[in-house]
Amino acid sequence: MTVFIAILSRTAKALLTLLAIAVLNFFLIHAAPGDPAVVLAGEAGAADPQMIEQLRERFGLDQPFHVQLGKYVWGILQLDLGYSFRQGAPVIDLIADRLPATLLLTLTAFVISLVFGIALGVAAAARVGRASDSALTTLALLFYATPLYWAALMAVLVFSVWLGWLPGFGYETVGASYSGFARVLDIAKHLVLPALTLGLFFMAVYMRMTRASMLEVSTADFVKTAKAKGLSGPAIRRRHILRNAILPVVTLAGLQAGQLVGGAVLTETVFAWPGIGRLMFESLAARDYNTILGVFLVSAAMVILFNIVTDIVYRIVDPRIGARA
């Protein structure tokens, strides 16, 4: 099977999976307690039965469940995620406005965690049993065990409040009206703390996985053969050990890449980062069902997309996968 056919097959399966997730989310959201019509009527100061009934009729909440589900699924097939009566705008527009910020945060955190995790794992494996190896392993364990929200709060307190090195909140400086490279630099400064905070946990995971995988591969026969041929240590680690040890790390990274979106909910909330994670948090508090469903669907699509990309990268890193397929 060629790579192209494999991509088409995975895409078809992904679309069916996404549709099933959308239906499941719809069931779960409507099974949760609370009525958005009651919330909106209460905020308007007119929580009488007549007002609530009018709101339910306006939102379509008075219709049978199967009718609501059918309209929702039909809307998804037309790329219509519904209308947010809380925000007063189509859900797809709200997500489109927030999605670039989330992608910037999650992709930056992913690259940071993967690059530094692999680099530190290689360094620890090359110095196994030494003090530097113990220090790196302990540091990785510390990052792994630290709660994300606590790390985010401490990062704001230390680097923004105490030291004043980096901005602690927002996407860019409010009222600065930067343009061009100055605006890019301003966004980059605001990105440092949330990206590092989000990437710390995953960096620790990749470091420990890389170290363990390299130590396992280093005992293989082909590595002993390379040593017998007189190859230097760095060349053996680069050409033989790392190339084979990186495969489980790629698999794990692909599976966990989607989890960055879930972690972004806390990170975006603490750092006031205007992404879909914060949008979901605000929508949950407001019982904005359509927006919640839209964010869930987009998040699931991102997870599935990361998995497809992982499969493609895996075939590139290890051509044997494509040959067996």
PDB file of C-alpha atoms in Angstrom:
ATOM      1  CA  MET A   1       0.000   0.000   0.000  1.00  0.00           C
ATOM      2  CA  THR A   2       1.407   3.349  -0.983  1.00  0.00           C
ATOM      3  CA  VAL A   3       1.645   6.312   1.345  1.00  0.00           C
ATOM      4  CA  PHE A   4      -1.067   8.127  -0.617  1.00  0.00           C
ATOM      5  CA  ILE A   5      -3.552   5.281  -0.269  1.00  0.00           C
ATOM      6  CA  ALA A   6      -2.683   4.965   3.412  1.00  0.00           C
ATOM      7  CA  ILE A   7      -3.388   8.671   3.925  1.00  0.00           C
ATOM      8  CA  LEU A   8      -6.757   8.367   2.148  1.00  0.00           C
ATOM      9  CA  SER A   9      -7.668   5.363   4.281  1.00  0.00           C
ATOM     10  CA  ARG A  10      -6.723   7.116   7.499  1.00  0.00           C
ATOM     11  CA  THR A  11      -8.596  10.250   6.441  1.00  0.00           C
ATOM     12  CA  ALA A  12     -11.807   8.294   5.791  1.00  0.00           C
ATOM     13  CA  LYS A  13     -11.512   6.574   9.167  1.00  0.00           C
ATOM     14  CA  ALA A  14     -10.763   9.913  10.809  1.00  0.00           C
ATOM     15  CA  LEU A  15     -13.920  11.512   9.398  1.00  0.00           C
ATOM     16  CA  LEU A  16     -16.083   8.647  10.684  1.00  0.00           C
ATOM     17  CA  THR A  17     -14.383   8.854  14.076  1.00  0.00           C
ATOM     18  CA  LEU A  18     -14.933  12.592  14.197  1.00  0.00           C
ATOM     19  CA  LEU A  19     -18.620  12.176  13.421  1.00  0.00           C
ATOM     20  CA  ALA A  20     -18.972   9.577  16.173  1.00  0.00           C
ATOM     21  CA  ILE A  21     -17.204  11.905  18.627  1.00  0.00           C
ATOM     22  CA  ALA A  22     -19.557  14.745  17.677  1.00  0.00           C
ATOM     23  CA  VAL A  23     -22.624  12.594  18.394  1.00  0.00           C
ATOM     24  CA  LEU A  24     -21.163  11.368  21.701  1.00  0.00           C
ATOM     25  CA  ASN A  25     -20.334  14.934  22.777  1.00  0.00           C
ATOM     26  CA  PHE A  26     -23.883  16.007  21.945  1.00  0.00           C
ATOM     27  CA  PHE A  27     -25.281  13.265  24.196  1.00  0.00           C
ATOM     28  CA  LEU A  28     -22.924  14.153  27.055  1.00  0.00           C
ATOM     29  CA  ILE A  29     -23.525  17.897  26.908  1.00  0.00           C
ATOM     30  CA  HIS A  30     -27.307  17.515  26.926  1.00  0.00           C
ATOM     31  CA  ALA A  31     -27.103  14.990  29.753  1.00  0.00           C
ATOM     32  CA  ALA A  32     -25.300  17.537  31.951  1.00  0.00           C
ATOM     33  CA  PRO A  33     -27.416  19.455  34.497  1.00  0.00           C
ATOM     34  CA  GLY A  34     -28.398  23.050  33.829  1.00  0.00           C
ATOM     35  CA  ASP A  35     -30.426  24.919  31.235  1.00  0.00           C
ATOM     36  CA  PRO A  36     -28.835  27.737  29.196  1.00  0.00           C
ATOM     37  CA  ALA A  37     -32.225  29.391  28.826  1.00  0.00           C
ATOM     38  CA  VAL A  38     -32.576  29.634  32.617  1.00  0.00           C
ATOM     39  CA  VAL A  39     -29.067  31.081  32.916  1.00  0.00           C
ATOM     40  CA  LEU A  40     -29.658  33.728  30.249  1.00  0.00           C
ATOM     41  CA  ALA A  41     -33.058  34.643  31.669  1.00  0.00           C
ATOM     42  CA  GLY A  42     -31.564  34.967  35.140  1.00  0.00           C
ATOM     43  CA  GLU A  43     -28.800  37.247  33.906  1.00  0.00           C
ATOM     44  CA  ALA A  44     -31.395  39.392  32.123  1.00  0.00           C
ATOM     45  CA  GLY A  45     -33.352  39.719  35.373  1.00  0.00           C
ATOM     46  CA  ALA A  46     -36.457  38.136  33.875  1.00  0.00           C
ATOM     47  CA  ALA A  47     -36.352  34.520  35.005  1.00  0.00           C
ATOM     48  CA  ASP A  48     -40.106  33.997  34.743  1.00  0.00           C
ATOM     49  CA  PRO A  49     -41.516  30.861  33.051  1.00  0.00           C
ATOM     50  CA  GLN A  50     -42.767  32.767  30.017  1.00  0.00           C
ATOM     51  CA  MET A  51     -39.357  34.335  29.341  1.00  0.00           C
ATOM     52  CA  ILE A  52     -37.609  30.996  29.795  1.00  0.00           C
ATOM     53  CA  GLU A  53     -40.001  29.294  27.413  1.00  0.00           C
ATOM     54  CA  GLN A  54     -39.428  32.006  24.804  1.00  0.00           C
ATOM     55  CA  LEU A  55     -35.669  31.543  25.082  1.00  0.00           C
ATOM     56  CA  ARG A  56     -35.988  27.771  24.809  1.00  0.00           C
ATOM     57  CA  GLU A  57     -38.072  28.184  21.685  1.00  0.00           C
ATOM     58  CA  ARG A  58     -35.577  30.669  20.234  1.00  0.00           C
ATOM     59  CA  PHE A  59     -32.618  28.349  20.845  1.00  0.00           C
ATOM     60  CA  GLY A  60     -34.491  25.279  19.635  1.00  0.00           C
ATOM     61  CA  LEU A  61     -34.265  23.652  23.063  1.00  0.00           C
ATOM     62  CA  ASP A  62     -38.006  22.940  23.072  1.00  0.00           C
ATOM     63  CA  GLN A  63     -37.647  20.504  20.178  1.00  0.00           C
ATOM     64  CA  PRO A  64     -37.314  16.727  20.705  1.00  0.00           C
ATOM     65  CA  PHE A  65     -33.823  15.466  21.356  1.00  0.00           C
ATOM     66  CA  HIS A  66     -33.559  13.498  18.116  1.00  0.00           C
ATOM     67  CA  VAL A  67     -34.552  16.589  16.134  1.00  0.00           C
ATOM     68  CA  GLN A  68     -31.860  18.676  17.831  1.00  0.00           C
ATOM     69  CA  LEU A  69     -29.291  15.930  17.193  1.00  0.00           C
ATOM     70  CA  GLY A  70     -30.281  15.620  13.542  1.00  0.00           C
ATOM     71  CA  LYS A  71     -29.967  19.369  12.982  1.00  0.00           C
ATOM     72  CA  TYR A  72     -26.594  19.419  14.721  1.00  0.00           C
ATOM     73  CA  VAL A  73     -25.155  16.562  12.646  1.00  0.00           C
ATOM     74  CA  TRP A  74     -26.550  18.053   9.428  1.00  0.00           C
ATOM     75  CA  GLY A  75     -24.934  21.370  10.353  1.00  0.00           C
ATOM     76  CA  ILE A  76     -21.569  19.679  10.916  1.00  0.00           C
ATOM     77  CA  LEU A  77     -21.750  18.084   7.474  1.00  0.00           C
ATOM     78  CA  GLN A  78     -22.225  21.617   6.105  1.00  0.00           C
ATOM     79  CA  LEU A  79     -19.377  22.993   8.287  1.00  0.00           C
ATOM     80  CA  ASP A  80     -21.942  24.880  10.361  1.00  0.00           C
ATOM     81  CA  LEU A  81     -21.242  24.554  14.086  1.00  0.00           C
ATOM     82  CA  GLY A  82     -24.252  26.561  15.137  1.00  0.00           C
ATOM     83  CA  TYR A  83     -24.760  29.993  16.668  1.00  0.00           C
ATOM     84  CA  SER A  84     -23.575  31.211  20.048  1.00  0.00           C
ATOM     85  CA  PHE A  85     -26.384  33.205  21.578  1.00  0.00           C
ATOM     86  CA  ARG A  86     -24.112  34.026  24.493  1.00  0.00           C
ATOM     87  CA  GLN A  87     -21.448  35.601  22.255  1.00  0.00           C
ATOM     88  CA  GLY A  88     -23.865  36.746  19.552  1.00  0.00           C
ATOM     89  CA  ALA A  89     -21.814  35.237  16.711  1.00  0.00           C
ATOM     90  CA  PRO A  90     -21.494  31.986  14.731  1.00  0.00           C
ATOM     91  CA  VAL A  91     -19.463  29.389  16.610  1.00  0.00           C
ATOM     92  CA  ILE A  92     -17.169  28.751  13.663  1.00  0.00           C
ATOM     93  CA  ASP A  93     -16.243  32.450  13.607  1.00  0.00           C
ATOM     94  CA  LEU A  94     -15.462  32.428  17.334  1.00  0.00           C
ATOM     95  CA  ILE A  95     -13.239  29.376  16.940  1.00  0.00           C
ATOM     96  CA  ALA A  96     -11.555  30.765  13.833  1.00  0.00           C
ATOM     97  CA  ASP A  97     -10.638  33.909  15.789  1.00  0.00           C
ATOM     98  CA  ARG A  98      -9.162  31.929  18.691  1.00  0.00           C
ATOM     99  CA  LEU A  99      -7.644  28.920  16.895  1.00  0.00           C
ATOM    100  CA  PRO A 100      -4.468  30.658  15.577  1.00  0.00           C
ATOM    101  CA  ALA A 101      -3.452  31.621  19.114  1.00  0.00           C
ATOM    102  CA  THR A 102      -3.959  28.046  20.342  1.00  0.00           C
ATOM    103  CA  LEU A 103      -2.042  26.570  17.404  1.00  0.00           C
ATOM    104  CA  LEU A 104       0.816  28.989  18.010  1.00  0.00           C
ATOM    105  CA  LEU A 105       0.964  28.053  21.693  1.00  0.00           C
ATOM    106  CA  THR A 106       0.600  24.279  21.292  1.00  0.00           C
ATOM    107  CA  LEU A 107       2.969  23.927  18.337  1.00  0.00           C
ATOM    108  CA  THR A 108       5.613  26.043  20.054  1.00  0.00           C
ATOM    109  CA  ALA A 109       5.277  24.030  23.252  1.00  0.00           C
ATOM    110  CA  PHE A 110       5.415  20.790  21.237  1.00  0.00           C
ATOM    111  CA  VAL A 111       8.597  21.760  19.412  1.00  0.00           C
ATOM    112  CA  ILE A 112      10.257  22.955  22.623  1.00  0.00           C
ATOM    113  CA  SER A 113       9.343  19.787  24.531  1.00  0.00           C
ATOM    114  CA  LEU A 114      10.380  17.439  21.723  1.00  0.00           C
ATOM    115  CA  VAL A 115      13.677  19.116  20.829  1.00  0.00           C
ATOM    116  CA  PHE A 116      14.871  19.699  24.379  1.00  0.00           C
ATOM    117  CA  GLY A 117      13.457  16.385  25.607  1.00  0.00           C
ATOM    118  CA  ILE A 118      15.370  14.383  22.992  1.00  0.00           C
ATOM    119  CA  ALA A 119      18.537  16.448  23.450  1.00  0.00           C
ATOM    120  CA  LEU A 120      18.530  16.039  27.233  1.00  0.00           C
ATOM    121  CA  GLY A 121      17.693  12.335  26.885  1.00  0.00           C
ATOM    122  CA  VAL A 122      20.671  11.821  24.580  1.00  0.00           C
ATOM    123  CA  ALA A 123      22.911  13.734  26.975  1.00  0.00           C
ATOM    124  CA  ALA A 124      21.717  11.678  29.943  1.00  0.00           C
ATOM    125  CA  ALA A 125      22.192   8.368  28.091  1.00  0.00           C
ATOM    126  CA  ALA A 126      25.704   9.365  27.036  1.00  0.00           C
ATOM    127  CA  ARG A 127      26.623  10.052  30.675  1.00  0.00           C
ATOM    128  CA  VAL A 128      24.720   7.212  32.311  1.00  0.00           C
ATOM    129  CA  GLY A 129      25.704   6.603  35.924  1.00  0.00           C
ATOM    130  CA  ARG A 130      27.412   9.986  36.301  1.00  0.00           C
ATOM    131  CA  ALA A 131      26.345  12.970  38.370  1.00  0.00           C
ATOM    132  CA  SER A 132      25.060  14.824  35.300  1.00  0.00           C
ATOM    133  CA  ASP A 133      22.837  11.863  34.445  1.00  0.00           C
ATOM    134  CA  SER A 134      21.392  11.845  37.962  1.00  0.00           C
ATOM    135  CA  ALA A 135      20.836  15.605  37.842  1.00  0.00           C
ATOM    136  CA  LEU A 136      19.013  15.453  34.499  1.00  0.00           C
ATOM    137  CA  THR A 137      16.893  12.495  35.605  1.00  0.00           C
ATOM    138  CA  THR A 138      15.945  14.231  38.847  1.00  0.00           C
ATOM    139  CA  LEU A 139      15.080  17.414  36.966  1.00  0.00           C
ATOM    140  CA  ALA A 140      12.885  15.469  34.544  1.00  0.00           C
ATOM    141  CA  LEU A 141      11.113  13.762  37.450  1.00  0.00           C
ATOM    142  CA  LEU A 142      10.504  17.161  39.053  1.00  0.00           C
ATOM    143  CA  PHE A 143       8.983  18.567  35.859  1.00  0.00           C
ATOM    144  CA  TYR A 144       6.890  15.428  35.433  1.00  0.00           C
ATOM    145  CA  ALA A 145       5.443  15.602  38.943  1.00  0.00           C
ATOM    146  CA  THR A 146       4.754  19.352  39.014  1.00  0.00           C
ATOM    147  CA  PRO A 147       1.073  20.269  38.441  1.00  0.00           C
ATOM    148  CA  LEU A 148       0.624  22.402  35.341  1.00  0.00           C
ATOM    149  CA  TYR A 149      -1.436  25.113  36.993  1.00  0.00           C
ATOM    150  CA  TRP A 150       1.084  25.469  39.847  1.00  0.00           C
ATOM    151  CA  ALA A 151       3.989  25.763  37.409  1.00  0.00           C
ATOM    152  CA  ALA A 152       2.054  28.405  35.471  1.00  0.00           C
ATOM    153  CA  LEU A 153       1.323  30.467  38.580  1.00  0.00           C
ATOM    154  CA  MET A 154       4.926  30.222  39.785  1.00  0.00           C
ATOM    155  CA  ALA A 155       6.216  31.251  36.346  1.00  0.00           C
ATOM    156  CA  VAL A 156       4.042  34.372  36.422  1.00  0.00           C
ATOM    157  CA  LEU A 157       5.057  35.166  39.993  1.00  0.00           C
ATOM    158  CA  VAL A 158       8.805  34.736  39.455  1.00  0.00           C
ATOM    159  CA  PHE A 159       9.502  35.894  35.909  1.00  0.00           C
ATOM    160  CA  SER A 160       6.790  38.521  35.558  1.00  0.00           C
ATOM    161  CA  VAL A 161       5.968  39.896  39.007  1.00  0.00           C
ATOM    162  CA  TRP A 162       9.299  39.561  40.840  1.00  0.00           C
ATOM    163  CA  LEU A 163      11.889  39.826  38.082  1.00  0.00           C
ATOM    164  CA  GLY A 164       9.838  41.669  35.467  1.00  0.00           C
ATOM    165  CA  TRP A 165      11.627  39.898  32.631  1.00  0.00           C
ATOM    166  CA  LEU A 166       8.605  38.719  30.672  1.00  0.00           C
ATOM    167  CA  PRO A 167       4.933  39.685  30.405  1.00  0.00           C
ATOM    168  CA  GLY A 168       2.703  37.367  32.381  1.00  0.00           C
ATOM    169  CA  PHE A 169      -0.654  37.734  30.687  1.00  0.00           C
ATOM    170  CA  GLY A 170      -2.235  38.244  27.294  1.00  0.00           C
ATOM    171  CA  TYR A 171      -1.325  37.668  23.668  1.00  0.00           C
ATOM    172  CA  GLU A 172       0.277  41.050  23.040  1.00  0.00           C
ATOM    173  CA  THR A 173       0.652  44.410  24.763  1.00  0.00           C
ATOM    174  CA  VAL A 174      -2.723  46.139  24.943  1.00  0.00           C
ATOM    175  CA  GLY A 175      -2.761  49.566  23.319  1.00  0.00           C
ATOM    176  CA  ALA A 176       0.792  49.309  22.004  1.00  0.00           C
ATOM    177  CA  SER A 177      -0.319  49.212  18.328  1.00  0.00           C
ATOM    178  CA  TYR A 178       2.855  47.460  17.215  1.00  0.00           C
ATOM    179  CA  SER A 179       3.244  46.399  13.596  1.00  0.00           C
ATOM    180  CA  GLY A 180       5.677  44.322  11.575  1.00  0.00           C
ATOM    181  CA  PHE A 181       8.641  42.821  13.359  1.00  0.00           C
ATOM    182  CA  ALA A 182       7.927  44.800  16.539  1.00  0.00           C
ATOM    183  CA  ARG A 183       4.542  43.073  16.849  1.00  0.00           C
ATOM    184  CA  VAL A 184       6.087  39.655  16.182  1.00  0.00           C
ATOM    185  CA  LEU A 185       8.663  40.288  18.916  1.00  0.00           C
ATOM    186  CA  ASP A 186       5.961  41.438  21.327  1.00  0.00           C
ATOM    187  CA  ILE A 187       3.884  38.287  20.720  1.00  0.00           C
ATOM    188  CA  ALA A 188       7.023  36.150  21.112  1.00  0.00           C
ATOM    189  CA  LYS A 189       7.692  37.697  24.541  1.00  0.00           C
ATOM    190  CA  HIS A 190       4.138  36.933  25.640  1.00  0.00           C
ATOM    191  CA  LEU A 191       4.505  33.390  24.269  1.00  0.00           C
ATOM    192  CA  VAL A 192       7.608  32.393  26.253  1.00  0.00           C
ATOM    193  CA  LEU A 193       6.044  31.684  29.654  1.00  0.00           C
ATOM    194  CA  PRO A 194       2.910  29.802  28.534  1.00  0.00           C
ATOM    195  CA  ALA A 195       4.834  27.743  25.946  1.00  0.00           C
ATOM    196  CA  LEU A 196       7.569  26.754  28.402  1.00  0.00           C
ATOM    197  CA  THR A 197       5.038  25.962  31.116  1.00  0.00           C
ATOM    198  CA  LEU A 198       2.944  23.805  28.791  1.00  0.00           C
ATOM    199  CA  GLY A 199       6.015  22.044  27.391  1.00  0.00           C
ATOM    200  CA  LEU A 200       7.752  21.189  30.692  1.00  0.00           C
ATOM    201  CA  PHE A 201       5.715  18.076  31.456  1.00  0.00           C
ATOM    202  CA  PHE A 202       6.037  16.656  27.949  1.00  0.00           C
ATOM    203  CA  MET A 203       9.737  17.532  27.794  1.00  0.00           C
ATOM    204  CA  ALA A 204      10.284  15.401  30.908  1.00  0.00           C
ATOM    205  CA  VAL A 205       8.376  12.504  29.322  1.00  0.00           C
ATOM    206  CA  TYR A 206      10.364  12.652  26.071  1.00  0.00           C
ATOM    207  CA  MET A 207      13.653  12.937  27.926  1.00  0.00           C
ATOM    208  CA  ARG A 208      12.988   9.851  30.050  1.00  0.00           C
ATOM    209  CA  MET A 209      11.735   7.905  27.037  1.00  0.00           C
ATOM    210  CA  THR A 210      14.767   8.874  24.901  1.00  0.00           C
ATOM    211  CA  ARG A 211      17.204   7.958  27.659  1.00  0.00           C
ATOM    212  CA  ALA A 212      15.592   4.581  28.297  1.00  0.00           C
ATOM    213  CA  SER A 213      15.300   3.773  24.592  1.00  0.00           C
ATOM    214  CA  MET A 214      18.919   4.708  23.867  1.00  0.00           C
ATOM    215  CA  LEU A 215      20.195   2.578  26.750  1.00  0.00           C
ATOM    216  CA  GLU A 216      18.176  -0.360  25.444  1.00  0.00           C
ATOM    217  CA  VAL A 217      19.353   0.029  21.842  1.00  0.00           C
ATOM    218  CA  SER A 218      22.981   0.496  22.925  1.00  0.00           C
ATOM    219  CA  THR A 219      23.126  -3.193  23.931  1.00  0.00           C
ATOM    220  CA  ALA A 220      22.051  -4.434  20.485  1.00  0.00           C
ATOM    221  CA  ASP A 221      24.411  -6.511  18.336  1.00  0.00           C
ATOM    222  CA  PHE A 222      24.679  -3.980  15.532  1.00  0.00           C
ATOM    223  CA  VAL A 223      25.974  -1.408  18.033  1.00  0.00           C
ATOM    224  CA  LYS A 224      28.657  -3.858  19.190  1.00  0.00           C
ATOM    225  CA  THR A 225      29.579  -4.408  15.551  1.00  0.00           C
ATOM    226  CA  ALA A 226      29.894  -0.665  14.993  1.00  0.00           C
ATOM    227  CA  LYS A 227      32.200  -0.414  18.023  1.00  0.00           C
ATOM    228  CA  ALA A 228      34.291  -3.296  16.702  1.00  0.00           C
ATOM    229  CA  LYS A 229      34.729  -1.427  13.437  1.00  0.00           C
ATOM    230  CA  GLY A 230      36.334   1.421  15.354  1.00  0.00           C
ATOM    231  CA  LEU A 231      33.600   4.055  15.026  1.00  0.00           C
ATOM    232  CA  SER A 232      33.731   6.852  17.571  1.00  0.00           C
ATOM    233  CA  GLY A 233      31.182   7.128  20.375  1.00  0.00           C
ATOM    234  CA  PRO A 234      29.395  10.221  19.003  1.00  0.00           C
ATOM    235  CA  ALA A 235      29.133   8.645  15.536  1.00  0.00           C
ATOM    236  CA  ILE A 236      27.656   5.444  16.971  1.00  0.00           C
ATOM    237  CA  ARG A 237      25.124   7.358  19.038  1.00  0.00           C
ATOM    238  CA  ARG A 238      24.121   9.552  16.101  1.00  0.00           C
ATOM    239  CA  ARG A 239      24.041   7.025  13.243  1.00  0.00           C
ATOM    240  CA  HIS A 240      23.018   3.809  14.968  1.00  0.00           C
ATOM    241  CA  ILE A 241      21.621   4.272  18.467  1.00  0.00           C
ATOM    242  CA  LEU A 242      19.593   7.485  18.139  1.00  0.00           C
ATOM    243  CA  ARG A 243      18.138   6.564  14.756  1.00  0.00           C
ATOM    244  CA  ASN A 244      16.613   3.403  16.187  1.00  0.00           C
ATOM    245  CA  ALA A 245      15.856   4.772  19.648  1.00  0.00           C
ATOM    246  CA  ILE A 246      13.872   7.702  18.239  1.00  0.00           C
ATOM    247  CA  LEU A 247      11.029   5.491  16.926  1.00  0.00           C
ATOM    248  CA  PRO A 248       9.156   4.982  20.235  1.00  0.00           C
ATOM    249  CA  VAL A 249       9.667   8.666  21.016  1.00  0.00           C
ATOM    250  CA  VAL A 250       7.990   9.629  17.729  1.00  0.00           C
ATOM    251  CA  THR A 251       5.076   7.333  18.536  1.00  0.00           C
ATOM    252  CA  LEU A 252       4.672   8.758  22.028  1.00  0.00           C
ATOM    253  CA  ALA A 253       5.006  12.328  20.774  1.00  0.00           C
ATOM    254  CA  GLY A 254       2.272  11.786  18.212  1.00  0.00           C
ATOM    255  CA  LEU A 255      -0.082  10.327  20.808  1.00  0.00           C
ATOM    256  CA  GLN A 256       0.583  13.126  23.280  1.00  0.00           C
ATOM    257  CA  ALA A 257       0.544  15.997  20.794  1.00  0.00           C
ATOM    258  CA  GLY A 258      -3.224  16.111  21.003  1.00  0.00           C
ATOM    259  CA  GLN A 259      -3.035  16.272  24.798  1.00  0.00           C
ATOM    260  CA  LEU A 260      -1.363  19.649  24.467  1.00  0.00           C
ATOM    261  CA  VAL A 261      -4.754  21.038  23.459  1.00  0.00           C
ATOM    262  CA  GLY A 262      -6.234  19.767  26.724  1.00  0.00           C
ATOM    263  CA  GLY A 263      -3.337  21.188  28.701  1.00  0.00           C
ATOM    264  CA  ALA A 264      -3.803  24.480  26.916  1.00  0.00           C
ATOM    265  CA  VAL A 265      -7.118  24.990  28.727  1.00  0.00           C
ATOM    266  CA  LEU A 266      -5.350  25.553  32.057  1.00  0.00           C
ATOM    267  CA  THR A 267      -2.406  27.355  30.500  1.00  0.00           C
ATOM    268  CA  GLU A 268      -4.559  29.742  28.485  1.00  0.00           C
ATOM    269  CA  THR A 269      -6.748  30.454  31.517  1.00  0.00           C
ATOM    270  CA  VAL A 270      -3.823  31.266  33.823  1.00  0.00           C
ATOM    271  CA  PHE A 271      -1.957  33.369  31.255  1.00  0.00           C
ATOM    272  CA  ALA A 272      -5.119  34.946  29.764  1.00  0.00           C
ATOM    273  CA  TRP A 273      -4.075  33.572  26.371  1.00  0.00           C
ATOM    274  CA  PRO A 274      -6.937  34.152  23.893  1.00  0.00           C
ATOM    275  CA  GLY A 275      -7.180  30.626  22.486  1.00  0.00           C
ATOM    276  CA  ILE A 276      -9.907  28.009  22.172  1.00  0.00           C
ATOM    277  CA  GLY A 277      -8.963  26.528  25.540  1.00  0.00           C
ATOM    278  CA  ARG A 278      -9.934  29.721  27.296  1.00  0.00           C
ATOM    279  CA  LEU A 279     -12.993  29.996  25.060  1.00  0.00           C
ATOM    280  CA  MET A 280     -14.079  26.534  26.211  1.00  0.00           C
ATOM    281  CA  PHE A 281     -13.561  27.455  29.866  1.00  0.00           C
ATOM    282  CA  GLU A 282     -15.679  30.593  29.469  1.00  0.00           C
ATOM    283  CA  SER A 283     -18.358  28.676  27.563  1.00  0.00           C
ATOM    284  CA  LEU A 284     -18.555  25.987  30.246  1.00  0.00           C
ATOM    285  CA  ALA A 285     -19.160  28.627  32.906  1.00  0.00           C
ATOM    286  CA  ALA A 286     -21.854  30.241  30.737  1.00  0.00           C
ATOM    287  CA  ARG A 287     -23.418  26.911  29.573  1.00  0.00           C
ATOM    288  CA  ASP A 288     -22.947  27.968  25.980  1.00  0.00           C
ATOM    289  CA  TYR A 289     -23.669  24.516  24.555  1.00  0.00           C
ATOM    290  CA  ASN A 290     -23.071  25.286  20.896  1.00  0.00           C
ATOM    291  CA  THR A 291     -19.661  26.815  21.550  1.00  0.00           C
ATOM    292  CA  ILE A 292     -18.654  23.959  23.861  1.00  0.00           C
ATOM    293  CA  LEU A 293     -19.603  21.399  21.228  1.00  0.00           C
ATOM    294  CA  GLY A 294     -17.724  23.337  18.562  1.00  0.00           C
ATOM    295  CA  VAL A 295     -14.545  23.531  20.642  1.00  0.00           C
ATOM    296  CA  PHE A 296     -14.771  19.828  21.509  1.00  0.00           C
ATOM    297  CA  LEU A 297     -15.150  18.954  17.833  1.00  0.00           C
ATOM    298  CA  VAL A 298     -12.204  21.097  16.731  1.00  0.00           C
ATOM    299  CA  SER A 299     -10.046  19.711  19.556  1.00  0.00           C
ATOM    300  CA  ALA A 300     -10.901  16.150  18.511  1.00  0.00           C
ATOM    301  CA  ALA A 301     -10.078  17.016  14.902  1.00  0.00           C
ATOM    302  CA  MET A 302      -6.674  18.336  15.977  1.00  0.00           C
ATOM    303  CA  VAL A 303      -5.936  15.128  17.909  1.00  0.00           C
ATOM    304  CA  ILE A 304      -6.876  12.989  14.898  1.00  0.00           C
ATOM    305  CA  LEU A 305      -4.795  15.199  12.600  1.00  0.00           C
ATOM    306  CA  PHE A 306      -1.757  14.837  14.852  1.00  0.00           C
ATOM    307  CA  ASN A 307      -2.171  11.055  14.754  1.00  0.00           C
ATOM    308  CA  ILE A 308      -2.297  11.029  10.946  1.00  0.00           C
ATOM    309  CA  VAL A 309       0.820  13.208  10.774  1.00  0.00           C
ATOM    310  CA  THR A 310       2.529  10.840  13.223  1.00  0.00           C
ATOM    311  CA  ASP A 311       1.803   7.885  10.946  1.00  0.00           C
ATOM    312  CA  ILE A 312       3.302   9.745   8.001  1.00  0.00           C
ATOM    313  CA  VAL A 313       6.404  10.750   9.974  1.00  0.00           C
ATOM    314  CA  TYR A 314       6.776   7.181  11.236  1.00  0.00           C
ATOM    315  CA  ARG A 315       6.832   5.881   7.655  1.00  0.00           C
ATOM    316  CA  ILE A 316       9.513   8.429   6.797  1.00  0.00           C
ATOM    317  CA  VAL A 317      11.651   7.637   9.836  1.00  0.00           C
ATOM    318  CA  ASP A 318      11.234   3.878   9.456  1.00  0.00           C
ATOM    319  CA  PRO A 319      10.603   2.898   5.789  1.00  0.00           C
ATOM    320  CA  ARG A 320      10.006  -0.687   6.915  1.00  0.00           C
ATOM    321  CA  ILE A 321       6.531   0.376   8.102  1.00  0.00           C
ATOM    322  CA  GLY A 322       5.505   1.265   4.550  1.00  0.00           C
ATOM    323  CA  ALA A 323       7.081  -1.891   3.162  1.00  0.00           C
ATOM    324  CA  ARG A 324       5.108  -4.105   5.562  1.00  0.00           C
ATOM    325  CA  ALA A 325       1.897  -2.191   4.827  1.00  0.00           C
TER     326      ALA A 325
END
